[in-house]
Short mmCIF file of C-alpha atoms and ligand atoms in Angstrom, two decimals:
data_model
loop_
_atom_site.label_atom_id
_atom_site.label_comp_id
_atom_site.label_asym_id
_atom_site.label_seq_id
_atom_site.Cartn_x
_atom_site.Cartn_y
_atom_site.Cartn_z
CA UNK A 418 -3.84 -20.33 13.46
CA UNK A 419 -3.27 -23.85 14.76
CA UNK A 420 -0.34 -26.18 14.05
CA UNK A 421 -0.83 -29.94 14.09
CA UNK A 422 1.25 -32.35 16.15
CA UNK A 423 2.83 -33.73 12.92
CA UNK A 424 3.79 -30.32 11.66
CA UNK A 425 5.45 -29.65 14.99
CA UNK A 426 7.45 -32.87 14.76
CA UNK A 427 8.77 -32.28 11.24
CA UNK A 428 12.62 -32.13 11.29
CA UNK A 429 13.89 -28.61 11.77
CA UNK A 430 17.36 -27.03 11.66
CA UNK A 431 19.35 -27.07 14.89
CA UNK A 432 18.11 -24.50 17.38
CA UNK A 433 19.74 -21.08 17.13
CA UNK A 434 20.87 -19.09 20.16
CA UNK A 435 20.61 -15.34 20.64
CA UNK A 436 20.52 -12.68 23.32
CA UNK A 437 17.28 -11.29 21.88
CA UNK A 438 14.75 -12.95 19.58
CA UNK A 439 12.75 -10.35 17.69
CA UNK A 440 9.47 -11.41 16.10
CA UNK A 441 8.43 -9.37 13.06
CA UNK A 442 10.56 -7.58 10.47
CA UNK A 443 8.69 -4.33 10.02
CA UNK A 444 10.05 -0.95 11.00
CA UNK A 445 9.90 -1.76 14.70
CA UNK A 446 11.48 -5.22 14.50
CA UNK A 447 14.36 -4.07 12.30
CA UNK A 448 14.95 -0.94 14.41
CA UNK A 449 15.02 -3.09 17.54
CA UNK A 450 17.63 -5.31 15.89
CA UNK A 451 19.74 -2.23 15.16
CA UNK A 452 19.60 -1.27 18.82
CA UNK A 453 20.70 -4.78 19.84
CA UNK A 454 23.67 -4.58 17.46
CA UNK A 455 24.58 -1.14 18.80
CA UNK A 456 24.79 -2.79 22.23
CA UNK A 457 27.00 -5.60 20.97
CA UNK A 458 24.24 -8.17 21.43
CA UNK A 459 23.30 -11.04 19.15
CA UNK A 460 19.75 -10.71 17.87
CA UNK A 461 17.77 -12.95 15.52
CA UNK A 462 14.72 -11.58 13.69
CA UNK A 463 12.00 -14.11 12.86
CA UNK A 464 9.52 -12.97 10.20
CA UNK A 465 6.51 -14.87 8.90
CA UNK A 466 6.75 -13.50 5.40
CA UNK A 467 9.38 -10.95 4.24
CA UNK A 468 10.60 -7.64 5.69
CA UNK A 469 8.01 -4.93 5.06
CA UNK A 470 5.34 -7.43 4.08
CA UNK A 471 2.73 -5.84 6.37
CA UNK A 472 2.05 -2.23 7.42
CA UNK A 473 5.66 -1.11 7.03
CA UNK A 474 5.60 -1.86 3.31
CA UNK A 475 2.01 -0.78 2.66
CA UNK A 476 1.66 2.67 4.16
CA UNK A 477 1.49 6.16 2.68
CA UNK A 478 5.10 7.07 3.45
CA UNK A 479 4.41 10.20 5.50
CA UNK A 480 7.30 11.03 7.82
CA UNK A 481 5.17 13.46 9.70
CA UNK A 482 5.39 15.28 12.97
CA UNK A 483 2.58 14.51 15.38
CA UNK A 484 -0.12 11.89 15.67
CA UNK A 485 -3.46 11.09 14.11
CA UNK A 486 -5.28 14.33 14.90
CA UNK A 487 -4.14 17.92 15.40
CA UNK A 488 -2.17 19.25 18.39
CA UNK A 489 -5.17 20.84 20.10
CA UNK A 490 -7.01 17.52 19.94
CA UNK A 491 -3.97 15.70 21.36
CA UNK A 492 -3.70 18.23 24.20
CA UNK A 493 -7.40 17.70 24.94
CA UNK A 494 -7.15 13.89 24.84
CA UNK A 495 -3.67 13.22 26.27
CA UNK A 496 -2.90 16.34 28.29
CA UNK A 497 -0.41 19.06 27.41
CA UNK A 498 2.74 17.35 28.68
CA UNK A 499 2.12 14.08 26.88
CA UNK A 500 1.08 15.79 23.65
CA UNK A 501 4.25 17.91 23.72
CA UNK A 502 6.33 14.83 24.47
CA UNK A 503 4.75 12.86 21.60
CA UNK A 504 5.24 15.65 19.06
CA UNK A 505 8.88 16.00 20.14
CA UNK A 506 9.28 12.22 19.89
CA UNK A 507 8.15 12.27 16.25
CA UNK A 508 10.57 15.13 15.50
CA UNK A 509 13.39 13.14 17.09
CA UNK A 510 12.33 10.02 15.16
CA UNK A 511 12.60 11.87 11.84
CA UNK A 512 15.96 13.33 12.87
CA UNK A 513 17.20 9.80 13.62
CA UNK A 514 15.95 8.49 10.26
CA UNK A 515 17.62 11.40 8.46
CA UNK A 516 20.87 10.58 10.25
CA UNK A 517 20.56 7.02 8.89
CA UNK A 518 20.20 8.40 5.37
CA UNK A 519 16.47 8.26 4.65
CA UNK A 520 16.85 11.46 2.65
CA UNK A 521 19.17 9.72 0.18
CA UNK A 522 16.58 7.12 -0.83
CA UNK A 523 15.20 7.58 -4.37
CA UNK A 524 11.58 7.83 -3.17
CA UNK A 525 12.31 10.35 -0.39
CA UNK A 526 11.73 14.08 -0.42
CA UNK A 527 11.63 16.86 2.11
CA UNK A 528 7.96 17.70 1.89
CA UNK A 529 6.07 19.79 4.46
CA UNK A 530 2.84 18.21 5.60
CA UNK A 531 -0.35 20.25 5.70
CA UNK A 532 -3.39 19.58 7.85
CA UNK A 533 -6.08 21.17 5.68
CA UNK A 534 -9.46 22.07 7.21
CA UNK A 535 -12.45 22.02 4.89
CA UNK A 536 -14.55 24.05 7.33
CA UNK A 537 -15.44 24.54 10.98
CA UNK A 538 -14.94 23.30 13.63
CA UNK A 539 -11.64 21.86 12.31
CA UNK A 540 -10.35 25.26 11.14
CA UNK A 541 -10.74 26.63 14.67
CA UNK A 542 -8.92 23.61 16.08
CA UNK A 543 -6.02 24.17 13.70
CA UNK A 544 -5.78 27.84 14.75
CA UNK A 545 -5.75 26.74 18.38
CA UNK A 546 -3.17 24.04 17.54
CA UNK A 547 -0.84 26.59 15.96
CA UNK A 548 -1.07 28.81 19.06
CA UNK A 549 -0.30 25.91 21.39
CA UNK A 550 2.50 24.61 19.18
CA UNK A 551 4.22 27.99 19.04
CA UNK A 552 4.10 28.29 22.82
CA UNK A 553 5.51 24.76 23.09
CA UNK A 554 8.40 25.59 20.78
CA UNK A 555 7.31 23.86 17.54
CA UNK A 556 7.73 25.39 14.09
CA UNK A 557 4.34 25.84 12.43
CA UNK A 558 2.68 28.01 9.78
CA UNK A 559 -0.96 28.77 9.06
CA UNK A 560 -2.01 29.37 5.47
CA UNK A 561 -5.31 30.51 3.94
CA UNK A 562 -6.66 30.60 0.39
CA UNK A 563 -5.74 34.29 0.17
CA UNK A 564 -2.57 34.16 2.30
CA UNK A 565 0.29 31.73 1.75
CA UNK A 566 -1.61 28.90 0.05
CA UNK A 567 0.31 27.34 -2.86
CA UNK A 568 -1.10 27.22 -6.38
CA UNK A 569 -1.72 23.48 -6.48
CA UNK A 570 -4.80 21.35 -7.27
CA UNK A 571 -5.89 21.02 -3.64
CA UNK A 572 -6.11 24.78 -3.07
CA UNK A 573 -7.40 25.45 -6.59
CA UNK A 574 -10.33 23.12 -5.73
CA UNK A 575 -11.55 25.89 -3.42
CA UNK A 576 -12.28 23.39 -0.64
CA UNK A 577 -9.68 24.09 2.11
CA UNK A 578 -10.35 27.13 4.26
CA UNK A 579 -7.22 26.86 6.40
CA UNK A 580 -4.01 24.84 6.44
CA UNK A 581 -1.60 24.08 9.27
CA UNK A 582 1.84 23.42 7.81
CA UNK A 583 4.58 21.38 9.48
CA UNK A 584 7.53 22.79 7.52
CA UNK A 585 10.20 20.19 8.25
CA UNK A 586 8.38 16.96 7.37
CA UNK A 587 9.26 14.46 4.64
CA UNK A 588 7.87 11.61 2.58
CA UNK A 589 9.49 8.38 1.44
CA UNK A 590 8.86 5.01 -0.08
CA UNK A 591 8.19 2.87 3.00
CA UNK A 592 9.62 -0.27 1.45
CA UNK A 593 12.85 1.62 0.74
CA UNK A 594 12.93 2.65 4.39
CA UNK A 595 12.56 -0.99 5.43
CA UNK A 596 15.44 -1.82 3.07
CA UNK A 597 17.55 0.96 4.58
CA UNK A 598 16.98 -0.31 8.13
CA UNK A 599 17.82 -3.83 7.08
CA UNK A 600 20.99 -2.67 5.33
CA UNK A 601 22.18 -1.16 8.61
CA UNK A 602 22.29 -4.61 10.22
CA UNK A 603 25.77 -6.03 10.02
CA UNK A 604 25.31 -9.57 11.30
CA UNK A 605 21.79 -10.08 12.59
CA UNK A 606 20.05 -12.95 10.79
CA UNK A 607 16.58 -12.13 9.46
CA UNK A 608 14.79 -15.47 9.11
CA UNK A 609 11.98 -15.09 6.57
CA UNK A 610 8.99 -17.31 5.78
CA UNK A 611 9.06 -18.35 9.46
CA UNK A 612 5.75 -17.81 11.16
CA UNK A 613 6.19 -17.96 14.92
CA UNK A 614 3.51 -20.05 16.55
CA UNK A 615 4.75 -20.20 20.14
CA UNK A 616 6.84 -18.24 22.60
CA UNK A 617 7.71 -20.35 25.63
CA UNK A 618 9.45 -18.87 28.65
CA UNK A 619 11.07 -20.25 31.75
CA UNK A 620 13.74 -19.33 34.28
CA UNK A 621 16.57 -19.94 31.82
CA UNK A 622 15.15 -17.94 28.93
CA UNK A 623 12.72 -17.90 26.05
CA UNK A 624 12.14 -20.32 23.19
CA UNK A 625 10.60 -18.95 20.01
CA UNK A 626 9.18 -21.60 17.70
CA UNK A 627 8.30 -21.47 14.04
CA UNK A 628 7.98 -24.52 11.80
CA UNK A 629 11.32 -23.75 10.21
CA UNK A 630 13.31 -22.51 13.20
CA UNK A 631 13.68 -22.69 16.94
CA UNK A 632 15.43 -19.80 18.64
CA UNK A 633 16.58 -19.90 22.26
CA UNK A 634 17.18 -16.42 23.67
CA UNK A 635 17.43 -14.56 26.94
CA UNK A 636 14.66 -12.17 25.85
CA UNK A 637 12.01 -11.93 23.14
CA UNK A 638 10.61 -8.70 21.74
CA UNK A 639 7.33 -9.12 19.89
CA UNK A 640 7.01 -6.58 17.05
CA UNK A 641 4.05 -8.09 15.24
CA UNK A 642 1.91 -4.96 15.36
CA UNK A 643 -1.74 -5.63 14.50
CA UNK A 644 -1.21 -9.39 14.89
CA UNK A 645 -0.08 -9.07 18.52
CA UNK A 646 -2.98 -11.07 19.93
CA UNK A 647 -2.05 -14.20 17.95
CA UNK A 648 1.09 -14.71 20.03
CA UNK A 649 0.12 -12.68 23.10
CA UNK A 650 -3.57 -13.21 23.89
CA UNK A 651 -3.36 -10.56 26.64
CA UNK A 652 -2.86 -7.94 23.90
CA UNK A 653 -6.28 -8.68 22.38
CA UNK A 654 -7.98 -5.72 24.02
CA UNK A 655 -4.96 -3.45 23.81
CA UNK A 656 -4.00 -3.55 20.12
CA UNK A 657 -6.92 -3.43 17.70
CA UNK A 658 -6.39 -4.32 14.02
CA UNK A 659 -7.75 -1.69 11.64
CA UNK A 660 -7.51 -1.86 7.87
CA UNK A 661 -6.42 1.10 5.78
CA UNK A 662 -7.30 1.39 2.08
CA UNK A 663 -5.03 3.10 -0.43
CA UNK A 664 -4.87 3.84 -4.11
CA UNK A 665 -2.51 5.49 -6.56
CA UNK A 666 -3.79 7.36 -9.60
CA UNK A 667 -2.18 9.12 -12.54
CA UNK A 668 -3.96 12.31 -13.63
CA UNK A 669 -4.26 12.80 -17.40
CA UNK A 670 -2.72 16.23 -16.89
CA UNK A 671 0.66 15.74 -15.13
CA UNK A 672 0.31 19.16 -13.47
CA UNK A 673 -2.52 17.74 -11.37
CA UNK A 674 -0.05 15.43 -9.61
CA UNK A 675 2.05 18.35 -8.50
CA UNK A 676 0.99 18.74 -4.85
CA UNK A 677 2.99 21.22 -2.79
CA UNK A 678 2.42 19.41 0.50
CA UNK A 679 1.65 15.97 1.90
CA UNK A 680 -1.99 16.65 2.81
CA UNK A 681 -3.98 15.45 5.78
CA UNK A 682 -7.74 16.17 5.71
CA UNK A 683 -10.75 15.72 7.96
CA UNK A 684 -8.76 15.17 11.15
CA UNK A 685 -6.39 12.83 9.33
CA UNK A 686 -9.18 10.67 7.91
CA UNK A 687 -7.97 11.23 4.34
CA UNK A 688 -4.42 11.76 3.12
CA UNK A 689 -3.19 12.75 -0.34
CA UNK A 690 0.33 13.31 -1.60
CA UNK A 691 2.38 13.23 -4.77
CA UNK A 692 3.70 9.72 -5.43
CA UNK A 693 6.30 8.28 -7.80
CA UNK A 694 6.08 8.58 -11.62
CA UNK A 695 3.48 11.35 -11.79
CA UNK A 696 1.01 9.68 -9.47
CA UNK A 697 -1.05 10.88 -6.52
CA UNK A 698 -1.40 8.54 -3.55
CA UNK A 699 -4.69 8.71 -1.65
CA UNK A 700 -5.55 6.80 1.50
CA UNK A 701 -7.96 6.68 4.40
CA UNK A 702 -11.75 7.11 4.51
CA UNK A 703 -11.76 4.21 6.98
CA UNK A 704 -14.55 5.85 8.95
CA UNK A 705 -16.78 5.60 5.86
CA UNK A 706 -17.08 1.87 6.68
CA UNK A 707 -15.56 1.74 10.14
CA UNK A 708 -17.04 -1.58 11.31
CA UNK A 709 -16.04 -3.41 8.09
CA UNK A 710 -12.53 -2.01 8.31
CA UNK A 711 -11.98 -3.17 11.91
CA UNK A 712 -10.31 -6.36 10.70
CA UNK A 713 -6.92 -7.98 10.28
CA UNK A 714 -7.88 -9.44 6.90
CA UNK A 715 -6.16 -7.75 4.01
CA UNK A 716 -8.38 -6.95 1.05
CA UNK A 717 -10.00 -4.15 -0.88
CA UNK A 718 -13.23 -2.59 0.34
CA UNK A 719 -15.00 -1.31 -2.79
CA UNK A 720 -17.08 1.22 -0.82
CA UNK A 721 -14.00 2.78 0.76
CA UNK A 722 -12.07 2.67 -2.51
CA UNK A 723 -15.00 4.53 -4.15
CA UNK A 724 -14.89 7.06 -1.38
CA UNK A 725 -11.17 7.66 -2.03
CA UNK A 726 -11.97 8.29 -5.68
CA UNK A 727 -14.66 10.73 -4.58
CA UNK A 728 -11.91 12.73 -2.83
CA UNK A 729 -9.73 12.50 -5.94
CA UNK A 730 -12.50 14.02 -8.04
CA UNK A 731 -13.34 16.59 -5.39
CA UNK A 732 -9.79 17.78 -4.76
CA UNK A 733 -7.59 16.84 -7.74
CA UNK A 734 -9.31 16.04 -11.05
CA UNK A 735 -11.93 13.73 -12.53
CA UNK A 736 -9.62 12.71 -15.39
CA UNK A 737 -7.21 10.04 -14.17
CA UNK A 738 -6.31 6.36 -14.33
CA UNK A 739 -6.01 4.30 -11.15
CA UNK A 740 -2.61 2.57 -11.23
CA UNK A 741 -2.71 0.59 -7.95
CA UNK A 742 -5.07 -0.30 -5.13
CA UNK A 743 -4.02 -1.96 -1.89
CA UNK A 744 -4.70 -2.23 1.82
CA UNK A 745 -2.70 -2.66 4.99
CA UNK A 746 -3.44 -3.45 8.60
CA UNK A 747 -2.63 -0.99 11.38
CA UNK A 748 -2.44 -1.79 15.09
CA UNK A 749 -4.34 0.81 17.09
CA UNK A 750 -3.60 1.41 20.76
CA UNK A 751 -6.37 2.68 23.08
CA UNK A 752 -5.11 6.29 23.03
CA UNK A 753 -2.93 6.55 19.92
CA UNK A 754 0.31 6.43 21.91
CA UNK A 755 2.76 3.57 21.22
CA UNK A 756 2.83 0.55 23.53
CA UNK A 757 6.07 -0.79 25.06
CA UNK A 758 5.38 -3.24 27.86
CA UNK A 759 6.52 -6.43 29.51
CA UNK A 760 4.13 -9.30 28.96
CA UNK A 761 2.24 -10.74 31.88
CA UNK A 762 3.86 -13.61 33.77
CA UNK A 763 7.06 -13.74 31.68
CA UNK A 764 9.35 -12.30 34.34
CA UNK A 765 10.43 -9.42 32.10
CA UNK A 766 11.74 -11.80 29.40
CA UNK A 767 9.02 -11.20 26.80
CA UNK A 768 8.07 -7.67 25.75
CA UNK A 769 5.76 -6.12 23.18
CA UNK A 770 6.48 -3.02 21.11
CA UNK A 771 3.85 -1.66 18.72
CA UNK A 772 0.35 -0.22 18.58
CA UNK A 773 1.70 2.71 16.60
CA UNK A 774 -1.79 3.62 15.39
CA UNK A 775 -1.22 4.80 11.86
CA UNK A 776 1.99 6.65 12.70
CA UNK A 777 4.70 4.01 12.85
CA UNK A 778 6.82 5.74 10.23
CA UNK A 779 6.80 8.79 12.45
CA UNK A 780 7.41 7.02 15.76
CA UNK A 781 8.44 3.42 15.17
CA UNK A 782 12.21 3.62 14.88
CA UNK A 783 12.84 5.45 18.15
CA UNK A 784 10.09 3.57 19.95
CA UNK A 785 11.65 0.22 19.08
CA UNK A 786 15.10 1.36 20.19
CA UNK A 787 13.57 2.53 23.45
CA UNK A 788 11.78 -0.83 23.83
CA UNK A 789 15.11 -2.67 23.74
CA UNK A 790 16.51 -0.32 26.35
CA UNK A 791 13.49 -0.71 28.63
CA UNK A 792 13.57 -4.51 28.27
CA UNK A 793 17.29 -4.95 28.86
CA UNK A 794 18.19 -2.08 31.19
CA UNK A 795 15.08 -2.19 33.34
CA UNK A 796 14.51 1.52 32.69
CA UNK A 797 10.84 2.47 32.95
CA UNK A 798 8.91 2.20 29.71
CA UNK A 799 7.92 5.59 28.33
CA UNK A 800 4.91 3.91 26.77
CA UNK A 801 3.75 1.46 29.43
CA UNK A 802 0.18 0.25 29.37
CA UNK A 803 -1.80 -1.56 32.05
CA UNK A 804 -3.89 -4.61 31.09
CA UNK A 805 -7.05 -2.46 31.43
CA UNK A 806 -5.73 -0.07 28.77
CA UNK A 807 -4.82 2.74 31.17
CA UNK A 808 -1.37 4.33 31.24
CA UNK A 809 0.87 4.22 34.32
CA UNK A 810 0.87 7.53 36.15
CA UNK A 811 -2.24 8.87 34.40
C1 LIG B 1100 -2.65 1.96 4.78
C2 LIG B 1100 -1.69 2.46 5.83
C3 LIG B 1100 -1.18 3.75 5.73
C4 LIG B 1100 -0.28 4.22 6.70
N1 LIG B 1100 0.33 5.42 6.51
C5 LIG B 1100 1.30 5.82 7.38
C6 LIG B 1100 2.05 6.99 7.14
O1 LIG B 1100 1.92 7.62 6.08
N2 LIG B 1100 2.92 7.42 8.08
C7 LIG B 1100 3.12 6.72 9.23
O2 LIG B 1100 3.87 7.18 10.09
N3 LIG B 1100 2.49 5.54 9.44
C8 LIG B 1100 1.59 5.07 8.54
N4 LIG B 1100 0.97 3.88 8.74
C9 LIG B 1100 1.30 3.11 9.93
C10 LIG B 1100 2.63 2.37 9.79
O3 LIG B 1100 2.68 1.72 8.56
C11 LIG B 1100 2.74 1.36 10.94
O4 LIG B 1100 2.52 2.01 12.18
C12 LIG B 1100 4.12 0.72 10.99
O5 LIG B 1100 4.50 0.26 9.73
C13 LIG B 1100 4.10 -0.42 11.99
O6 LIG B 1100 5.35 -1.06 11.92
P1 LIG B 1100 5.55 -2.42 12.69
O7 LIG B 1100 6.92 -2.87 12.40
O8 LIG B 1100 5.16 -2.26 14.13
O9 LIG B 1100 4.46 -3.39 12.07
P2 LIG B 1100 4.40 -4.19 10.67
O10 LIG B 1100 5.03 -3.46 9.59
O11 LIG B 1100 2.97 -4.59 10.49
O12 LIG B 1100 5.30 -5.44 10.94
C14 LIG B 1100 4.88 -6.54 11.71
C15 LIG B 1100 5.61 -7.73 11.15
O13 LIG B 1100 5.36 -8.85 11.98
C16 LIG B 1100 5.22 -9.98 11.14
N5 LIG B 1100 4.49 -11.00 11.88
C17 LIG B 1100 3.21 -10.94 12.32
N6 LIG B 1100 2.90 -12.08 12.98
C18 LIG B 1100 4.00 -12.87 12.94
C19 LIG B 1100 4.30 -14.17 13.44
N7 LIG B 1100 3.39 -14.91 14.11
N8 LIG B 1100 5.53 -14.67 13.22
C20 LIG B 1100 6.49 -13.95 12.55
N9 LIG B 1100 6.23 -12.72 12.05
C21 LIG B 1100 5.01 -12.19 12.25
C22 LIG B 1100 4.48 -9.44 9.93
O14 LIG B 1100 4.61 -10.28 8.80
C23 LIG B 1100 5.12 -8.10 9.75
O15 LIG B 1100 6.22 -8.12 8.86
C24 LIG B 1100 0.06 3.39 7.80
C25 LIG B 1100 -0.45 2.10 7.89
C26 LIG B 1100 -1.29 1.62 6.91
C27 LIG B 1100 -1.80 0.21 6.99
#
């Protein structure tokens, strides 16, 4: 995006002053604002559209323990200590959201999640995951078609051979969660329809500029997720935009919408769960058209949407009406871990928090609160990332 000289010169309200300017009003931006308030600081949130307009209002609403793939895969890719830490972090995140009252929202439910394997080698990985998780102190159950599987459409389809169940997980309406976080703010202004086009920094602080507002602050925390590179070019190689396709369908037979778990299939590539008003929500299949979906442009991809319907027919029923289709843009980090880092050359005044890689509901609230602490207290970031994409200490 560019902004002309004339647009820059248009009269604007008087500059506002804050301790922390937060850019983006998704889960991370609003959670960061809560942390600022808890510290008695004045924050101002500047949002280009409206709270929850991007990924935080477009996702599948899984409040799930863990990350994109199973625990054994995370141990292989991240190492045992970091995998254990990340799983614990998502448990703590859900505990924090429950303490805020997420369970009281109309669209929320305690709903175990189930990683369902449709065959080998994934079934073996899930067995290995359960072993490792038990040793590491996590609650987990394994179910099979003939042992423990519920009588619901997914298992009646005869496709899953093994399921790994996270018993304490939940689901919610993500836009209600955004509303809950916003309702917890007692005085922080959330400036909407204010697209930030520049963050300037100097010895005396930071100036955040949108056409409608100018905010002078001691620090700025950029919570723009997949759009990080627009304001922070150095993030271009570190946060990659990836589009996720979703649909909601209503089976002709209401019993077909009655899913016992929030399901995760094919290493998390597809996800299916019961939605509101007798619907089933299905998302994923990004890898079906991976190159086309590596974009920050919202829009439907007919091939991926067809693929989602294929899974509906395969696992639920072939008699249904599609009630909604949509997409959202995720910000992927290089290794699936969140990113909390000071931006280059800004003397610790400008930080980024994001890259939650398809799991921001499960990690975003705590990660943003930690980002504020790291930025203001100078405590080491738990999710630091070097410009080459490597992690400190790894
Ligand atoms: C289809 C899909 C399904 C998903 N399913 C799940 C799930 O079930 N469970 C889960 O844990 N996670 C899921 N996720 C991931 C989760 O939604 C994200 O990780 C999380 O919402 C990221 O929150 P955020 O606040 O960092 O980013 P966002 O919600 O994207 O917020 C960024 C905000 O910054 C604003 N912004 C951007 N640029 C500017 C600018 N220049 N000026 C001002 N404002 C700006 C945007 O408008 C936006 O409001 C899914 C994501 C998608 C897309």
